[in-house]
């Protein structure tokens, strides 16, 4: 009983081998392997050294023979030359030696007679002749090694003249034997090192591999059984023991986490089910709301179109009656404004139909020639009024196709209308091209609309096909529109299975290309319209539109407004009054006008190109101008009213306004009693 107790006590007192000591053993083992690698490298260098020594020895001996034999070779003293070669008998590894004439013939050779050295005599003679020939062609020292012979060929000179050649060859058997001895020694050393390495690895591997293998086995159980195991039994008390205990702590933590995750998963599953049901209900409501919105837009567009037809019909009848000039202008204003409103209503109605998926194509045989020409002739009126050129180019033949002529006409009207609208100088070119790569039942037709207008910057090109977007807020202020035209064009082209592209740069015009794959009509002859061009000569615009004097009354009112319709309407409103009305079309022109001429009141539009009314008012106030400035704006919210007052304006008049509202504003800010002494004067600082 005592002996086992002593043994156990001895084992408990003995400290376990630390990981550091074990790693030291591994480092020693790796060092041994590195030593083996370096030994191989050393052996390789030794092989090279032996060869280099042999080559150097042969080269030195050849130089001595050449220097000694130079004079006898020049004198053709065969006896002395043979004596010089016979001195090589002291070299047992010497295979052969020659002193040759400049033409390659042998003066003397060593040995004089072939006695046989284990070589085939004919083979050696052929080898020597081949090496001598190669040396003569090189014309310089050449060292060769082939078939167990190392040879050296060198030209021999005496007083700068070539007197012949020397050729010496060594047997390399001694060098090979020395290499073989080195290799055998290395193999023996490697064998001993491998045995020692094996014994050391068997002795040391259990200190590191066994705990790792045990821990790996426990991890494998966790991976295979897909569940967390219980405590791991360990019998080490070193760093590996810490690793085992850390693994057990991790297992316990993971077990607790799995329990929490399971509870959370059940709770989350219930929440997902509840939210999925709620989202399904909300989705149903959103779809119904979207459908209701589309129906509302369609109904409202229809309800508004009904009275608009009566307005436009009556206005159109009045336009053809004999009216006074002022009445004719009013009727024309009603008609043009109604047309613009009707176009917007049409766009809204089409957009709502497309969005609701209710728009269907009416596929019938199409006369492309007539469709395109009608659109161009219709837009030629607008182009002529702006003084720009509108041209149409058609191919020599047009195939008979099937499609929706109304929707194709709508696409062309939008594209050509935009081109005319945004072009002030230059031309708009429309062309139709038919692709030669026609399929069995489809004919791709390309419509191109190119203008020399303002162009579209790259950022705006990404948005111009979006609904209610015109690329730039200033575009809406200058040209009007709801921003639906190109969105409808995009949707119509997509509905027909086509593509639309835009190429444009700011200030360099735009090119829109629409490709429509139209079906070929059966039993229809191709149309032959022939090339056509519709040209509209450019006419310069009048320069008298910036300022108009309507009345010579002493009370001077300046209207700052960029919309021609609003300008004409206010001018007509001022005709029966005692006020003098001057008109400019932007804030910058208003500032320039005030610097030259005094006025009593300013009617300032808020949204204008170049400089809006807010900035113009602030600059006028900064110049010291104290006359009343009345805001004219289509916005009527309190936020816009406060913005106008904050900019320095004195009052606010919403568009559209009545004559009574305009008279009230004028009487408020230009009362009769202030006509003489109390009249506010415009002061400016340049």
XYZ file of C-alpha atoms in Angstrom:
686
model
C 0.000 0.000 0.000
C 2.885 2.355 0.746
C 4.597 2.060 -2.579
C 1.607 3.144 -4.691
C 1.071 6.054 -2.345
C 4.659 7.148 -2.788
C 4.323 6.774 -6.555
C 1.156 8.833 -6.633
C 2.740 11.490 -4.442
C 5.754 11.569 -6.715
C 3.508 12.006 -9.776
C 1.561 14.831 -8.132
C 4.755 16.642 -7.152
C 6.119 16.391 -10.686
C 5.105 19.439 -12.735
C 3.563 18.695 -16.112
C 5.568 19.511 -19.167
C 4.451 22.963 -20.320
C 3.377 23.744 -23.852
C 6.406 25.974 -24.129
C 8.764 23.016 -23.567
C 6.818 20.910 -25.981
C 7.036 23.650 -28.580
C 10.774 23.817 -27.890
C 11.044 20.179 -28.887
C 9.064 20.898 -32.052
C 11.340 23.834 -32.853
C 14.385 21.558 -32.431
C 12.808 19.062 -34.764
C 12.076 21.753 -37.333
C 15.649 22.986 -36.955
C 16.857 19.486 -37.814
C 14.733 19.515 -40.938
C 16.098 22.931 -41.865
C 19.609 21.517 -41.377
C 18.802 18.716 -43.793
C 17.574 21.214 -46.347
C 20.699 23.312 -45.985
C 22.820 20.134 -46.306
C 21.189 19.377 -49.630
C 21.910 22.927 -50.716
C 25.520 22.552 -49.543
C 25.849 19.303 -51.474
C 24.633 21.020 -54.604
C 27.202 23.758 -54.151
C 29.931 21.105 -53.589
C 29.031 19.371 -56.843
C 29.322 22.680 -58.658
C 32.606 23.431 -56.885
C 34.156 20.114 -57.968
C 33.147 20.784 -61.565
C 34.462 24.338 -61.436
C 37.799 23.120 -60.009
C 38.130 20.557 -62.776
C 37.275 23.152 -65.406
C 39.772 25.609 -63.906
C 42.479 22.955 -63.749
C 41.964 22.007 -67.381
C 41.883 25.654 -68.467
C 45.150 26.424 -66.593
C 46.891 23.374 -68.022
C 45.727 24.289 -71.519
C 47.069 27.827 -71.145
C 50.472 26.439 -69.998
C 50.622 23.986 -72.908
C 49.608 26.708 -75.389
C 52.212 29.159 -74.057
C 55.000 26.555 -74.035
C 54.195 25.181 -77.476
C 53.708 28.541 -79.222
C 57.359 28.869 -80.397
C 57.812 25.224 -81.446
C 54.516 25.407 -83.324
C 55.681 28.567 -85.088
C 58.971 26.795 -85.998
C 57.103 23.528 -86.670
C 59.484 21.696 -84.341
C 57.611 18.410 -83.980
C 60.129 16.970 -81.538
C 59.715 19.739 -79.003
C 55.969 19.764 -79.491
C 55.819 16.019 -78.792
C 58.029 16.462 -75.754
C 55.678 19.097 -74.403
C 52.661 16.791 -74.810
C 54.562 13.814 -73.351
C 54.912 15.816 -70.133
C 51.182 15.157 -69.619
C 51.945 11.543 -68.671
C 52.016 12.760 -65.051
C 48.248 13.285 -65.285
C 46.514 9.903 -65.036
C 43.156 11.453 -65.933
C 44.460 12.890 -69.226
C 42.566 11.263 -72.103
C 44.181 12.945 -75.102
C 45.973 16.078 -76.288
C 46.631 17.602 -79.709
C 48.717 20.424 -81.151
C 47.082 21.345 -84.457
C 48.081 23.414 -87.444
C 46.009 26.488 -88.424
C 44.215 24.260 -90.928
C 43.271 21.786 -88.209
C 45.782 19.066 -89.022
C 47.580 17.430 -86.060
C 51.215 18.299 -85.567
C 51.551 15.876 -82.639
C 49.190 14.047 -80.276
C 49.225 12.469 -76.840
C 49.414 9.630 -76.414
C 51.222 8.942 -79.631
C 49.612 5.570 -79.931
C 46.107 4.645 -78.816
C 46.531 1.990 -76.141
C 42.850 1.745 -75.103
C 41.360 3.034 -71.892
C 38.014 1.293 -71.876
C 36.648 3.522 -74.606
C 35.803 2.699 -78.174
C 38.633 4.092 -80.291
C 36.447 5.133 -83.226
C 33.877 6.764 -80.933
C 36.560 8.814 -79.151
C 38.182 9.880 -82.452
C 34.786 11.025 -83.796
C 34.069 12.921 -80.558
C 37.462 14.650 -80.684
C 37.024 15.626 -84.342
C 33.559 17.068 -83.639
C 34.811 19.120 -80.683
C 37.875 20.364 -82.626
C 35.660 21.407 -85.527
C 33.341 23.275 -83.141
C 36.323 25.033 -81.588
C 37.716 26.131 -84.943
C 34.333 27.573 -85.909
C 34.153 29.487 -82.623
C 37.684 30.819 -83.143
C 38.207 31.258 -79.384
C 38.655 29.255 -76.187
C 35.852 26.745 -75.743
C 35.228 24.307 -72.909
C 33.079 21.233 -73.607
C 31.929 18.235 -71.552
C 30.433 15.222 -73.274
C 30.320 11.446 -72.732
C 32.661 11.385 -69.750
C 35.240 13.721 -71.307
C 35.950 17.358 -70.459
C 37.832 19.050 -73.306
C 39.420 22.453 -73.826
C 40.129 23.916 -77.277
C 42.150 27.139 -77.660
C 43.905 28.986 -80.503
C 47.700 29.408 -80.104
C 49.315 32.708 -81.066
C 52.965 33.666 -81.449
C 53.825 37.345 -81.816
C 50.147 38.026 -82.612
C 49.966 35.451 -85.406
C 47.835 32.320 -85.237
C 50.278 29.361 -85.339
C 47.752 26.611 -84.524
C 45.411 25.177 -81.922
C 45.675 23.169 -78.742
C 43.163 20.520 -77.674
C 43.214 18.754 -74.280
C 40.634 16.332 -72.874
C 40.282 14.909 -69.329
C 38.529 11.818 -68.105
C 35.745 12.853 -65.697
C 35.563 9.480 -63.936
C 37.497 10.785 -60.949
C 35.210 13.792 -60.606
C 32.145 11.553 -60.881
C 33.550 9.192 -58.255
C 34.108 12.133 -55.923
C 30.522 13.261 -56.462
C 29.250 9.729 -55.863
C 31.176 9.560 -52.614
C 29.657 12.864 -51.494
C 26.176 11.604 -52.413
C 26.637 8.354 -50.491
C 27.837 10.282 -47.448
C 24.825 12.545 -47.707
C 22.442 9.594 -47.988
C 23.918 7.987 -44.899
C 23.615 11.256 -43.016
C 20.046 11.684 -44.201
C 19.179 8.164 -43.103
C 20.557 8.747 -39.631
C 18.740 12.109 -39.424
C 15.465 10.520 -40.522
C 15.779 7.780 -37.921
C 16.514 10.321 -35.202
C 13.665 12.493 -36.364
C 11.277 9.542 -36.297
C 12.320 8.522 -32.810
C 12.082 12.074 -31.481
C 8.701 12.642 -33.104
C 7.298 9.410 -31.593
C 8.575 10.515 -28.238
C 7.337 14.098 -28.374
C 4.136 13.900 -30.415
C 2.032 12.460 -27.580
C 2.512 15.553 -25.460
C 0.755 17.698 -28.038
C -1.185 15.404 -30.363
C -3.085 13.379 -27.768
C -4.873 16.341 -26.065
C -5.596 17.896 -29.414
C -6.950 14.615 -30.765
C -9.180 14.249 -27.719
C -10.508 17.781 -28.083
C -11.023 17.223 -31.826
C -12.944 14.021 -31.095
C -15.261 15.867 -28.716
C -15.808 18.582 -31.322
C -16.538 15.876 -33.905
C -19.237 14.491 -31.647
C -20.832 17.924 -31.453
C -20.661 18.255 -35.247
C -22.003 14.751 -36.018
C -24.741 14.505 -33.396
C -25.816 18.149 -33.899
C -26.245 18.581 -30.176
C -24.176 19.904 -27.315
C -22.364 17.215 -25.264
C -21.862 17.012 -21.524
C -18.658 17.636 -19.519
C -15.344 16.556 -21.038
C -13.101 14.395 -18.864
C -9.548 15.648 -18.821
C -6.346 14.447 -17.174
C -4.009 17.337 -17.949
C -3.329 20.426 -15.908
C -1.511 22.704 -18.318
C -2.484 25.069 -21.113
C -4.438 22.250 -22.748
C -6.363 21.850 -19.542
C -7.295 25.510 -19.778
C -8.381 24.891 -23.355
C -10.623 21.981 -22.296
C -12.198 24.008 -19.539
C -12.760 26.901 -21.932
C -14.432 24.517 -24.378
C -16.746 23.263 -21.626
C -17.657 26.853 -20.745
C -18.407 27.528 -24.393
C -20.625 24.426 -24.565
C -22.596 25.560 -21.532
C -23.004 29.064 -22.973
C -24.107 27.687 -26.327
C -26.628 25.404 -24.630
C -28.149 28.387 -22.844
C -28.122 30.390 -26.064
C -29.873 27.582 -27.944
C -32.599 27.536 -25.366
C -33.059 31.286 -25.652
C -32.987 31.117 -29.462
C -35.619 28.400 -29.480
C -37.897 30.497 -27.305
C -37.211 33.562 -29.465
C -37.829 31.536 -32.644
C -41.230 30.464 -31.461
C -42.087 34.024 -30.500
C -40.718 35.395 -33.772
C -42.658 32.826 -35.790
C -45.854 33.954 -34.126
C -44.999 37.623 -34.775
C -44.197 36.891 -38.428
C -47.537 35.191 -38.870
C -49.338 38.125 -37.295
C -47.442 40.706 -39.364
C -47.866 38.694 -42.561
C -51.591 38.743 -42.059
C -51.491 42.473 -41.306
C -49.344 43.153 -44.391
C -51.734 41.146 -46.552
C -54.595 43.306 -45.314
C -52.581 46.510 -45.888
C -51.551 45.319 -49.352
C -55.169 44.712 -50.229
C -56.080 48.178 -48.979
C -53.203 49.770 -50.937
C -54.234 48.020 -54.141
C -57.829 49.115 -53.644
C -56.671 52.668 -52.884
C -54.512 52.725 -56.010
C -57.413 51.445 -58.087
C -59.717 54.019 -56.504
C -57.174 56.751 -57.266
C -56.970 55.707 -60.894
C -60.753 55.625 -61.139
C -60.965 59.028 -59.482
C -58.460 60.521 -61.920
C -60.302 59.011 -64.846
C -63.701 60.215 -63.591
C -62.435 63.706 -62.770
C -60.702 63.993 -66.135
C -63.919 62.973 -67.820
C -66.047 65.384 -65.758
C -63.660 68.271 -66.492
C -63.384 67.413 -70.194
C -67.162 67.727 -70.612
C -67.425 71.472 -69.834
C -64.034 72.074 -71.524
C -65.452 70.817 -74.798
C -68.229 73.420 -74.520
C -65.717 76.166 -73.663
C -63.418 75.286 -76.542
C -66.336 74.875 -78.973
C -67.809 78.254 -78.095
C -64.397 79.926 -78.202
C -63.660 78.336 -81.568
C -66.954 79.686 -82.952
C -66.207 83.158 -81.624
C -62.733 83.099 -83.211
C -64.342 82.926 -86.632
C -66.771 85.793 -85.980
C -66.207 89.444 -86.799
C -65.001 90.821 -83.470
C -63.177 93.877 -82.295
C -59.472 93.431 -81.827
C -59.647 93.404 -78.023
C -62.495 90.866 -78.122
C -60.604 88.701 -80.585
C -57.545 88.686 -78.301
C -59.682 87.628 -75.320
C -61.314 84.804 -77.271
C -57.938 83.636 -78.559
C -56.622 83.603 -74.980
C -59.600 81.500 -73.860
C -59.091 79.063 -76.707
C -55.324 78.634 -76.271
C -55.605 78.256 -72.479
C -58.415 75.733 -72.926
C -56.321 73.769 -75.409
C -53.404 73.659 -72.948
C -55.703 72.548 -70.134
C -57.301 69.924 -72.346
C -53.869 68.528 -73.275
C -52.996 68.197 -69.583
C -56.314 66.485 -68.893
C -55.684 64.065 -71.777
C -52.255 63.214 -70.349
C -53.723 62.633 -66.883
C -56.453 60.413 -68.300
C -53.988 58.359 -70.363
C -51.614 58.080 -67.423
C -54.376 56.866 -65.133
C -55.454 54.275 -67.701
C -51.905 53.014 -68.192
C -51.292 52.908 -64.432
C -54.530 50.957 -63.912
C -53.692 48.595 -66.793
C -56.867 49.544 -68.663
C -55.269 50.922 -71.816
C -55.629 48.590 -74.791
C -54.226 48.917 -78.284
C -56.513 49.137 -81.315
C -54.595 47.124 -83.930
C -55.599 47.966 -87.505
C -53.754 48.365 -90.830
C -51.782 51.629 -90.718
C -50.928 54.156 -93.384
C -47.617 55.278 -91.844
C -47.166 57.919 -94.510
C -50.435 59.644 -93.626
C -49.944 59.330 -89.857
C -46.469 60.879 -89.862
C -47.300 63.616 -92.397
C -50.443 64.655 -90.499
C -48.501 65.046 -87.256
C -45.726 67.057 -88.923
C -48.205 69.328 -90.734
C -50.090 69.889 -87.471
C -46.891 70.865 -85.615
C -45.690 73.009 -88.545
C -48.064 75.770 -87.365
C -46.321 76.001 -83.982
C -42.908 75.781 -85.631
C -43.822 78.631 -88.031
C -44.972 80.825 -85.146
C -41.554 80.345 -83.498
C -39.625 80.874 -86.728
C -37.887 77.494 -86.770
C -37.499 74.908 -89.540
C -39.462 71.628 -89.374
C -38.522 68.901 -91.868
C -39.708 65.365 -92.577
C -37.771 62.600 -94.314
C -39.503 59.386 -95.420
C -37.918 56.335 -97.103
C -38.697 55.484 -100.709
C -40.932 52.568 -99.677
C -42.916 51.917 -96.515
C -44.187 48.399 -95.755
C -47.831 47.875 -94.909
C -48.015 47.265 -91.148
C -50.599 46.712 -88.421
C -50.718 48.814 -85.255
C -52.574 51.464 -83.274
C -52.441 54.652 -85.386
C -53.885 56.801 -82.611
C -51.199 55.811 -80.113
C -48.432 56.146 -82.692
C -49.758 59.618 -83.498
C -49.782 60.417 -79.750
C -46.152 59.328 -79.411
C -45.073 61.489 -82.353
C -47.126 64.475 -81.162
C -45.436 64.372 -77.772
C -41.908 63.997 -79.158
C -42.268 66.549 -81.987
C -44.223 68.912 -79.738
C -41.462 68.825 -77.130
C -38.826 69.364 -79.812
C -40.654 72.443 -81.151
C -41.356 73.707 -77.636
C -37.747 73.520 -76.480
C -36.187 74.823 -79.723
C -35.913 78.575 -80.179
C -33.333 78.778 -82.972
C -32.487 76.203 -85.601
C -34.517 73.243 -86.826
C -36.415 70.107 -85.911
C -35.866 67.069 -88.133
C -38.216 64.076 -88.223
C -37.320 60.877 -90.056
C -38.720 57.357 -90.447
C -36.510 54.356 -91.138
C -37.448 50.745 -91.803
C -35.013 48.047 -90.649
C -33.747 45.638 -93.298
C -33.555 42.828 -90.709
C -37.252 41.986 -90.869
C -38.523 38.805 -89.326
C -41.264 36.638 -90.784
C -44.140 38.666 -89.332
C -42.506 41.738 -87.736
C -41.077 44.929 -89.210
C -39.042 47.166 -86.876
C -39.782 50.838 -87.671
C -37.496 53.558 -86.314
C -38.861 57.072 -85.667
C -36.194 59.756 -85.071
C -36.929 63.273 -83.778
C -33.860 65.529 -83.682
C -33.778 69.175 -82.603
C -31.224 71.945 -82.066
C -32.767 73.114 -78.813
C -31.421 73.515 -75.316
C -30.509 69.857 -74.816
C -30.714 67.783 -71.658
C -27.904 67.349 -69.140
C -26.946 63.749 -68.167
C -28.513 63.959 -64.713
C -31.855 65.150 -66.086
C -31.854 62.386 -68.744
C -32.245 59.841 -65.951
C -35.534 61.448 -64.845
C -37.249 62.805 -67.954
C -39.264 59.602 -68.439
C -40.510 59.686 -64.832
C -44.072 60.794 -64.121
C -44.573 64.491 -63.229
C -40.871 65.219 -63.860
C -39.473 67.593 -66.500
C -35.828 67.236 -65.551
C -35.533 70.827 -64.201
C -37.922 73.067 -62.238
C -37.084 75.974 -64.545
C -38.472 73.967 -67.477
C -41.918 73.938 -65.911
C -41.777 77.662 -65.201
C -40.640 78.539 -68.737
C -42.626 76.078 -70.844
C -45.397 74.760 -68.606
C -46.752 71.220 -68.702
C -47.419 68.524 -66.118
C -44.405 66.341 -66.854
C -46.523 63.404 -68.103
C -45.823 63.508 -71.841
C -42.598 61.497 -71.933
C -43.834 59.160 -69.182
C -46.851 58.335 -71.343
C -44.604 57.931 -74.406
C -42.405 55.505 -72.466
C -45.402 53.446 -71.334
C -46.988 53.405 -74.803
C -43.726 52.304 -76.420
C -43.330 49.554 -73.813
C -46.950 48.495 -74.370
C -46.171 48.069 -78.075
C -43.040 46.060 -77.277
C -40.678 48.791 -78.504
C -37.770 50.805 -77.136
C -37.079 54.515 -76.691
C -33.648 56.147 -76.442
C -32.442 59.701 -75.925
C -29.066 61.181 -76.880
C -28.490 64.727 -75.741
C -26.027 67.215 -74.322
C -26.815 70.483 -72.637
C -26.806 73.272 -75.225
C -26.384 70.918 -78.213
C -29.891 69.673 -78.909
C -31.556 66.301 -78.377
C -32.316 63.179 -80.411
C -35.132 60.822 -79.470
C -35.297 57.410 -81.159
C -38.339 55.146 -80.930
C -38.245 51.614 -82.328
C -41.619 49.866 -82.726
C -41.821 46.216 -83.891
C -44.982 46.481 -85.995
C -46.653 43.443 -87.492
C -46.662 43.175 -91.273
C -50.105 43.489 -92.865
C -51.323 40.625 -95.001
C -52.136 41.127 -98.682
C -51.134 44.799 -98.661
C -48.814 46.459 -101.144
C -45.982 48.587 -99.737
C -46.523 52.344 -99.676
C -44.334 54.509 -101.898
C -44.516 58.019 -100.526
C -41.194 59.133 -101.905
C -38.805 61.395 -99.993
C -40.474 64.512 -98.600
C -39.333 67.577 -96.745
C -41.587 70.155 -95.129
C -39.601 73.322 -94.558
C -40.627 76.348 -92.499
C -38.464 79.414 -92.999
C -37.100 81.022 -89.861
C -38.478 84.434 -88.972
C -36.760 86.732 -86.435
C -38.690 87.546 -83.294
C -39.604 91.127 -82.481
C -37.474 92.929 -79.930
C -40.370 95.114 -78.686
C -41.738 92.505 -76.276
C -39.778 93.580 -73.219
C -41.472 96.896 -72.623
C -44.936 98.096 -73.702
C -46.435 101.525 -72.858
C -50.204 101.174 -72.684
C -51.367 104.528 -71.307
C -49.768 107.918 -70.816
C -51.158 108.424 -67.302
C -48.764 109.799 -64.689
C -49.109 106.786 -62.370
C -46.559 104.274 -63.680
C -46.900 100.533 -62.937
C -44.237 97.986 -63.888
C -45.416 94.418 -64.588
C -42.687 91.778 -64.188
C -44.187 88.649 -65.794
C -42.773 86.020 -68.176
C -46.061 84.451 -69.349
C -47.359 86.155 -72.539
C -50.976 85.257 -71.758
C -50.775 86.857 -68.329
C -49.040 89.882 -69.840
C -51.835 90.350 -72.387
C -54.571 89.823 -69.794
C -53.172 92.415 -67.378
C -52.559 94.827 -70.252
C -56.223 94.559 -71.238
C -57.256 95.031 -67.613
C -55.221 98.272 -67.478
C -56.630 99.707 -70.712
C -59.688 101.444 -69.138
C -57.649 102.758 -66.152
C -55.574 105.910 -65.648
C -52.355 103.967 -65.072
C -49.398 103.596 -67.397
C -48.297 99.955 -67.662
C -44.767 98.852 -68.586
C -43.934 95.161 -69.028
C -40.680 93.204 -68.627
C -40.394 89.403 -68.579
C -37.893 88.622 -65.761
C -36.361 89.977 -62.575
C -33.060 91.000 -64.159
C -34.874 93.108 -66.767
C -36.921 94.704 -63.975
C -33.790 95.827 -62.107
C -32.330 97.285 -65.308
C -35.629 99.101 -66.009
C -35.822 100.616 -62.487
C -32.282 101.927 -62.798
C -33.296 103.895 -65.919
C -36.890 104.956 -65.208
C -38.866 105.586 -61.974
C -42.167 103.803 -61.381
C -44.835 104.007 -58.705
C -45.629 100.321 -58.183
C -44.311 96.904 -59.236
C -46.398 93.816 -59.934
C -43.832 91.020 -59.433
C -44.306 87.423 -60.581
C -42.535 84.973 -58.256
C -41.518 82.178 -60.658
C -39.526 83.403 -63.676
C -36.451 82.340 -65.656
C -33.019 84.008 -65.259
C -34.052 85.717 -61.966
C -37.220 84.977 -59.985
C -39.305 87.549 -58.143
C -37.925 86.759 -54.687
C -34.308 87.437 -55.658
C -35.242 90.497 -57.721
C -37.178 91.994 -54.767
C -34.275 91.444 -52.391
C -31.863 93.158 -54.804
C -34.246 96.080 -55.328
C -34.601 96.570 -51.575
C -30.815 96.368 -51.232
C -30.562 99.137 -53.855
C -32.789 101.368 -51.712
C -36.000 101.021 -53.779
C -38.978 101.695 -51.432
C -41.934 101.661 -53.857
C -44.677 99.060 -53.272
C -43.950 95.591 -54.719
C -46.986 93.321 -55.094
C -46.433 89.548 -55.483
C -48.209 87.764 -58.338
C -48.191 84.002 -57.837
C -50.270 80.952 -58.550
C -49.624 79.706 -55.033
C -52.105 80.817 -52.375
C -50.898 79.042 -49.263
C -49.852 80.905 -46.137
C -46.283 79.618 -46.482
C -45.887 81.323 -49.886
C -47.468 84.531 -48.568
C -44.972 84.619 -45.695
C -42.107 83.899 -48.127
C -43.152 86.875 -50.269
C -43.315 89.227 -47.271
C -39.959 87.932 -46.002
C -38.371 88.755 -49.379
C -39.469 92.402 -49.026
C -42.756 92.418 -50.962
C -45.618 94.542 -49.613
C -48.699 92.556 -50.644
C -49.888 89.348 -52.277
C -52.236 88.716 -55.232
C -53.111 85.122 -56.204
C -53.568 83.928 -59.775
C -56.126 83.879 -61.311
C -57.462 87.206 -60.093
C -60.487 89.307 -60.949
C -60.609 92.914 -62.089
C -62.034 93.990 -58.732
C -59.096 92.424 -56.872
C -56.603 94.198 -59.128
C -58.389 97.566 -58.679
C -58.465 97.065 -54.906
C -54.699 96.459 -54.806
C -54.009 99.547 -56.951
C -56.281 101.780 -54.834
C -54.711 100.445 -51.644
C -51.115 101.178 -52.621
C -51.678 104.127 -55.022
C -54.456 106.203 -53.368
C -55.607 109.389 -55.159
C -54.600 111.655 -52.245
C -51.023 110.527 -52.556
C -50.868 111.529 -56.215
C -48.721 114.591 -55.811
C -46.684 115.241 -52.668
C -47.129 111.857 -51.065
C -46.255 109.772 -54.186
C -43.500 107.219 -53.267
C -40.448 107.738 -55.458
C -38.152 104.960 -56.707
C -34.642 105.528 -55.547
C -31.826 103.412 -56.844
C -28.144 103.140 -56.349
C -25.982 102.088 -59.215
